[in-house]
Amino acid sequence: MSERIAKPRTTAVILAGGTGQRVGLSIPKQLLKIAGKAVIEHTLTTFESADSIDDVIVLMAPGFVPDVEKIVARAGFSKVTHIIEGGSTRNETTERAIALLGEGLAAGEDRNILFHDAVRPLLSRRVIDDCVAALERYQAVDVAIPSADTVIVTRTHGGDGEFITEIPDRSRLRRGQTPQAFRLSTIRRAYEIAAGDPNFQATDDCSVVLKYLPDVPIHVVAGDEYNMKVTQPVDVFIADKLFQLASTAAPEQIGEEAYRDLLGGRTVVVFGGSYGIGKDIAELAESYGATVYALGRSTTGTHVENPDEVDDALSTAYAETGRIDYVVNTAGVLRIGKLAESDNATIEEALKVNYLAPVQIARSSCKYLAETKGQLLLYTSSSYTRGRAEYSLYSSTKAAMVNLTQALSDEWAADGIRVNCINPERTATPMRTKAFGREPEGTLLSSVAVARTSLDVLVSELTGHVIDVRRQDPTAGAGRVGGFEAALAGVLDRQDDVA
């Protein structure tokens, strides 16, 4: 019986040698904060969560290695094994990585290596996995997307400026991205041959293989439009906005026994638990052995807009069970109408219930969740991506929930508290029926489905995410950390959605 051949280890090499001059910064652009975190932290998070990656090394701009060490320590990135200074050029930086990875390898041993720009923080796990899978057959792999623009070739004629000399066939043109993936033996051999060329110069690693190992085919993996490179000042704004709108596919359901293990003996406090999604969450959690406090105006007389009642509800739950593991807020009000025609009472109610109440719930929950390393779960609506006419109060407060989630996930990370936000599409709830009347069957998501996904998020390790819940998820199976396609789909085809 033949022995099973072990797969080679796969290492991600994060190239972070840029200085940030083109962005007009005094610090490297990979340390610039986007969506509350350094660019390089977003990038490392993706590789940390990718099952196909075994370890990660970082080659950082000289003088800034301690900055990355602090980021890695604070975030707890267990896959990062080395953080060293890069070279003065891209090629020199790659050569340092090759030398480091070659240390300790036995004769004939090989490994996979993925080179990725630190300033491409929107990379998806799908692209990473496709690159690693391609290395099972090919020695070199690039990532590219079709060019949407016509590319022209020009030549300068003296002081008359530039003139077109050629317009290549756009159907064959691709825009290169990273990662670029190789078997270590292949990229090392390419650089060894290149070292003998006195005119050697390259801006990426696939071009080194193409020139010095012409017999080695370079396979192309499909990239995606969101895998942008933060290079120009406008890129900082675009990337920040994409992170703001990013949503995440719901975690996979874990099975009945796992639910019981993770929820049994835990305490769950649900504000807005009288009916709809909140009631369904409470009943599901209780069925798996959790002690649940389902609080609502119509059942327990709890008014979420009253800070004292929120404090009392939480302190009671803690006093009776000795812990609070999960706090969920599904309470909300939906009032349709033009702002100029809304009275003060309507405006005040919307702000108190939809915004100030979640803020107070978060503030009051913090000390309890810090003890259990628990989670706060909030709710938004697809209307957060762009305010809708006659939903100005509702959509603006739902946008605030996304910002609150992202801010608190960073603010509370050191305490081990997770904060997430559920973004359901149009859902059959009493609140929606009251606002819109009865709607055709099959056009709305069930509140039980949203509750089930909410439970999956509660028992997951996610934090800082907006989790889409849709009847048909176009990103399902894509393995994306940030579901940017889902966010875009929400903008395009959910113009009238209100959960």
PDB file of C-alpha atoms in Angstrom, residues 308-429:
ATOM      1  CA  ASP A 308     -32.988  52.866  34.213  1.00  0.00           C
ATOM      2  CA  GLU A 309     -35.183  50.038  32.963  1.00  0.00           C
ATOM      3  CA  VAL A 310     -32.326  48.714  30.824  1.00  0.00           C
ATOM      4  CA  ASP A 311     -29.963  48.792  33.813  1.00  0.00           C
ATOM      5  CA  ASP A 312     -32.536  47.069  36.028  1.00  0.00           C
ATOM      6  CA  ALA A 313     -33.162  44.320  33.470  1.00  0.00           C
ATOM      7  CA  LEU A 314     -29.477  43.523  33.116  1.00  0.00           C
ATOM      8  CA  SER A 315     -28.723  43.676  36.837  1.00  0.00           C
ATOM      9  CA  THR A 316     -31.652  41.352  37.544  1.00  0.00           C
ATOM     10  CA  ALA A 317     -30.457  38.796  35.003  1.00  0.00           C
ATOM     11  CA  TYR A 318     -26.957  38.946  36.451  1.00  0.00           C
ATOM     12  CA  ALA A 319     -28.148  38.685  40.045  1.00  0.00           C
ATOM     13  CA  GLU A 320     -30.273  35.630  39.281  1.00  0.00           C
ATOM     14  CA  THR A 321     -27.804  33.703  37.102  1.00  0.00           C
ATOM     15  CA  GLY A 322     -24.400  35.135  38.007  1.00  0.00           C
ATOM     16  CA  ARG A 323     -23.509  35.817  34.381  1.00  0.00           C
ATOM     17  CA  ILE A 324     -24.600  37.428  31.114  1.00  0.00           C
ATOM     18  CA  ASP A 325     -23.156  35.834  27.983  1.00  0.00           C
ATOM     19  CA  TYR A 326     -25.176  37.372  25.171  1.00  0.00           C
ATOM     20  CA  VAL A 327     -27.130  40.599  24.860  1.00  0.00           C
ATOM     21  CA  VAL A 328     -29.406  40.994  21.834  1.00  0.00           C
ATOM     22  CA  ASN A 329     -31.358  44.093  20.830  1.00  0.00           C
ATOM     23  CA  THR A 330     -34.063  43.671  18.204  1.00  0.00           C
ATOM     24  CA  ALA A 331     -36.255  46.524  19.471  1.00  0.00           C
ATOM     25  CA  GLY A 332     -37.098  49.199  16.932  1.00  0.00           C
ATOM     26  CA  VAL A 333     -39.797  51.442  15.537  1.00  0.00           C
ATOM     27  CA  LEU A 334     -40.587  52.219  11.912  1.00  0.00           C
ATOM     28  CA  ARG A 335     -42.447  55.388  11.080  1.00  0.00           C
ATOM     29  CA  ILE A 336     -42.947  56.243   7.412  1.00  0.00           C
ATOM     30  CA  GLY A 337     -43.336  59.836   6.346  1.00  0.00           C
ATOM     31  CA  LYS A 338     -41.619  62.985   5.188  1.00  0.00           C
ATOM     32  CA  LEU A 339     -39.320  64.532   7.759  1.00  0.00           C
ATOM     33  CA  ALA A 340     -40.745  68.018   7.305  1.00  0.00           C
ATOM     34  CA  GLU A 341     -44.192  66.668   8.128  1.00  0.00           C
ATOM     35  CA  SER A 342     -43.095  64.636  11.183  1.00  0.00           C
ATOM     36  CA  ASP A 343     -43.910  66.003  14.606  1.00  0.00           C
ATOM     37  CA  ASN A 344     -41.466  66.251  17.490  1.00  0.00           C
ATOM     38  CA  ALA A 345     -42.900  63.198  19.251  1.00  0.00           C
ATOM     39  CA  THR A 346     -42.322  60.975  16.200  1.00  0.00           C
ATOM     40  CA  ILE A 347     -38.754  62.200  15.763  1.00  0.00           C
ATOM     41  CA  GLU A 348     -37.979  61.798  19.447  1.00  0.00           C
ATOM     42  CA  GLU A 349     -39.398  58.276  19.535  1.00  0.00           C
ATOM     43  CA  ALA A 350     -37.353  57.165  16.515  1.00  0.00           C
ATOM     44  CA  LEU A 351     -34.110  58.543  17.929  1.00  0.00           C
ATOM     45  CA  LYS A 352     -34.683  57.193  21.419  1.00  0.00           C
ATOM     46  CA  VAL A 353     -35.752  53.674  20.425  1.00  0.00           C
ATOM     47  CA  ASN A 354     -33.615  53.131  17.318  1.00  0.00           C
ATOM     48  CA  TYR A 355     -30.427  54.894  18.381  1.00  0.00           C
ATOM     49  CA  LEU A 356     -30.163  55.977  22.007  1.00  0.00           C
ATOM     50  CA  ALA A 357     -31.566  52.688  23.324  1.00  0.00           C
ATOM     51  CA  PRO A 358     -28.915  50.502  21.620  1.00  0.00           C
ATOM     52  CA  VAL A 359     -26.230  52.913  22.839  1.00  0.00           C
ATOM     53  CA  GLN A 360     -27.511  52.608  26.409  1.00  0.00           C
ATOM     54  CA  ILE A 361     -27.862  48.822  26.128  1.00  0.00           C
ATOM     55  CA  ALA A 362     -24.272  48.618  24.891  1.00  0.00           C
ATOM     56  CA  ARG A 363     -22.949  50.810  27.681  1.00  0.00           C
ATOM     57  CA  SER A 364     -24.838  48.939  30.388  1.00  0.00           C
ATOM     58  CA  SER A 365     -23.894  45.505  28.982  1.00  0.00           C
ATOM     59  CA  CYS A 366     -20.175  46.101  28.735  1.00  0.00           C
ATOM     60  CA  LYS A 367     -19.169  45.139  32.289  1.00  0.00           C
ATOM     61  CA  TYR A 368     -21.203  41.924  32.202  1.00  0.00           C
ATOM     62  CA  LEU A 369     -19.988  40.815  28.773  1.00  0.00           C
ATOM     63  CA  ALA A 370     -16.374  41.537  29.735  1.00  0.00           C
ATOM     64  CA  GLU A 371     -16.657  38.886  32.470  1.00  0.00           C
ATOM     65  CA  THR A 372     -17.883  36.178  30.110  1.00  0.00           C
ATOM     66  CA  LYS A 373     -16.088  37.306  26.930  1.00  0.00           C
ATOM     67  CA  GLY A 374     -19.578  37.477  25.482  1.00  0.00           C
ATOM     68  CA  GLN A 375     -21.265  39.196  22.579  1.00  0.00           C
ATOM     69  CA  LEU A 376     -23.540  42.129  21.853  1.00  0.00           C
ATOM     70  CA  LEU A 377     -25.762  41.618  18.809  1.00  0.00           C
ATOM     71  CA  LEU A 378     -27.418  44.577  17.098  1.00  0.00           C
ATOM     72  CA  TYR A 379     -29.656  44.869  14.022  1.00  0.00           C
ATOM     73  CA  THR A 380     -29.581  47.066  10.960  1.00  0.00           C
ATOM     74  CA  SER A 381     -31.512  47.185   7.684  1.00  0.00           C
ATOM     75  CA  SER A 382     -30.510  47.166   4.029  1.00  0.00           C
ATOM     76  CA  SER A 383     -31.625  50.797   4.015  1.00  0.00           C
ATOM     77  CA  TYR A 384     -28.403  51.671   5.863  1.00  0.00           C
ATOM     78  CA  THR A 385     -26.445  51.640   2.597  1.00  0.00           C
ATOM     79  CA  ARG A 386     -28.337  54.654   1.296  1.00  0.00           C
ATOM     80  CA  GLY A 387     -31.069  56.673   2.976  1.00  0.00           C
ATOM     81  CA  ARG A 388     -34.540  56.223   1.467  1.00  0.00           C
ATOM     82  CA  ALA A 389     -37.097  58.955   0.938  1.00  0.00           C
ATOM     83  CA  GLU A 390     -39.706  58.890   3.695  1.00  0.00           C
ATOM     84  CA  TYR A 391     -37.466  56.557   5.743  1.00  0.00           C
ATOM     85  CA  SER A 392     -34.969  59.231   6.750  1.00  0.00           C
ATOM     86  CA  LEU A 393     -35.187  58.610  10.504  1.00  0.00           C
ATOM     87  CA  TYR A 394     -35.225  54.835  10.202  1.00  0.00           C
ATOM     88  CA  SER A 395     -32.452  54.458   7.625  1.00  0.00           C
ATOM     89  CA  SER A 396     -30.146  56.983   9.322  1.00  0.00           C
ATOM     90  CA  THR A 397     -30.432  55.265  12.691  1.00  0.00           C
ATOM     91  CA  LYS A 398     -29.816  51.884  11.041  1.00  0.00           C
ATOM     92  CA  ALA A 399     -26.655  53.270   9.443  1.00  0.00           C
ATOM     93  CA  ALA A 400     -25.639  54.344  12.938  1.00  0.00           C
ATOM     94  CA  MET A 401     -25.983  50.734  14.132  1.00  0.00           C
ATOM     95  CA  VAL A 402     -23.362  49.629  11.605  1.00  0.00           C
ATOM     96  CA  ASN A 403     -20.965  52.344  12.720  1.00  0.00           C
ATOM     97  CA  LEU A 404     -21.646  51.532  16.374  1.00  0.00           C
ATOM     98  CA  THR A 405     -20.931  47.846  15.739  1.00  0.00           C
ATOM     99  CA  GLN A 406     -17.651  48.505  13.956  1.00  0.00           C
ATOM    100  CA  ALA A 407     -16.505  51.038  16.551  1.00  0.00           C
ATOM    101  CA  LEU A 408     -17.373  48.937  19.596  1.00  0.00           C
ATOM    102  CA  SER A 409     -15.800  45.791  18.161  1.00  0.00           C
ATOM    103  CA  ASP A 410     -12.488  47.647  18.135  1.00  0.00           C
ATOM    104  CA  GLU A 411     -13.093  49.464  21.403  1.00  0.00           C
ATOM    105  CA  TRP A 412     -13.986  46.270  23.281  1.00  0.00           C
ATOM    106  CA  ALA A 413     -11.545  43.887  21.581  1.00  0.00           C
ATOM    107  CA  ALA A 414      -9.085  44.101  24.472  1.00  0.00           C
ATOM    108  CA  ASP A 415     -11.859  42.940  26.835  1.00  0.00           C
ATOM    109  CA  GLY A 416     -12.711  39.989  24.605  1.00  0.00           C
ATOM    110  CA  ILE A 417     -16.221  41.263  23.855  1.00  0.00           C
ATOM    111  CA  ARG A 418     -17.551  40.531  20.386  1.00  0.00           C
ATOM    112  CA  VAL A 419     -19.965  42.901  18.666  1.00  0.00           C
ATOM    113  CA  ASN A 420     -21.853  42.074  15.475  1.00  0.00           C
ATOM    114  CA  CYS A 421     -24.800  43.378  13.481  1.00  0.00           C
ATOM    115  CA  ILE A 422     -27.474  41.394  11.613  1.00  0.00           C
ATOM    116  CA  ASN A 423     -28.676  42.835   8.289  1.00  0.00           C
ATOM    117  CA  PRO A 424     -31.832  40.951   7.254  1.00  0.00           C
ATOM    118  CA  GLU A 425     -33.638  41.576   4.009  1.00  0.00           C
ATOM    119  CA  ARG A 426     -37.358  42.273   4.138  1.00  0.00           C
ATOM    120  CA  THR A 427     -38.665  40.123   6.975  1.00  0.00           C
ATOM    121  CA  ALA A 428     -42.169  39.109   7.998  1.00  0.00           C
ATOM    122  CA  THR A 429     -42.451  40.791  11.400  1.00  0.00           C
TER     123      THR A 429
END
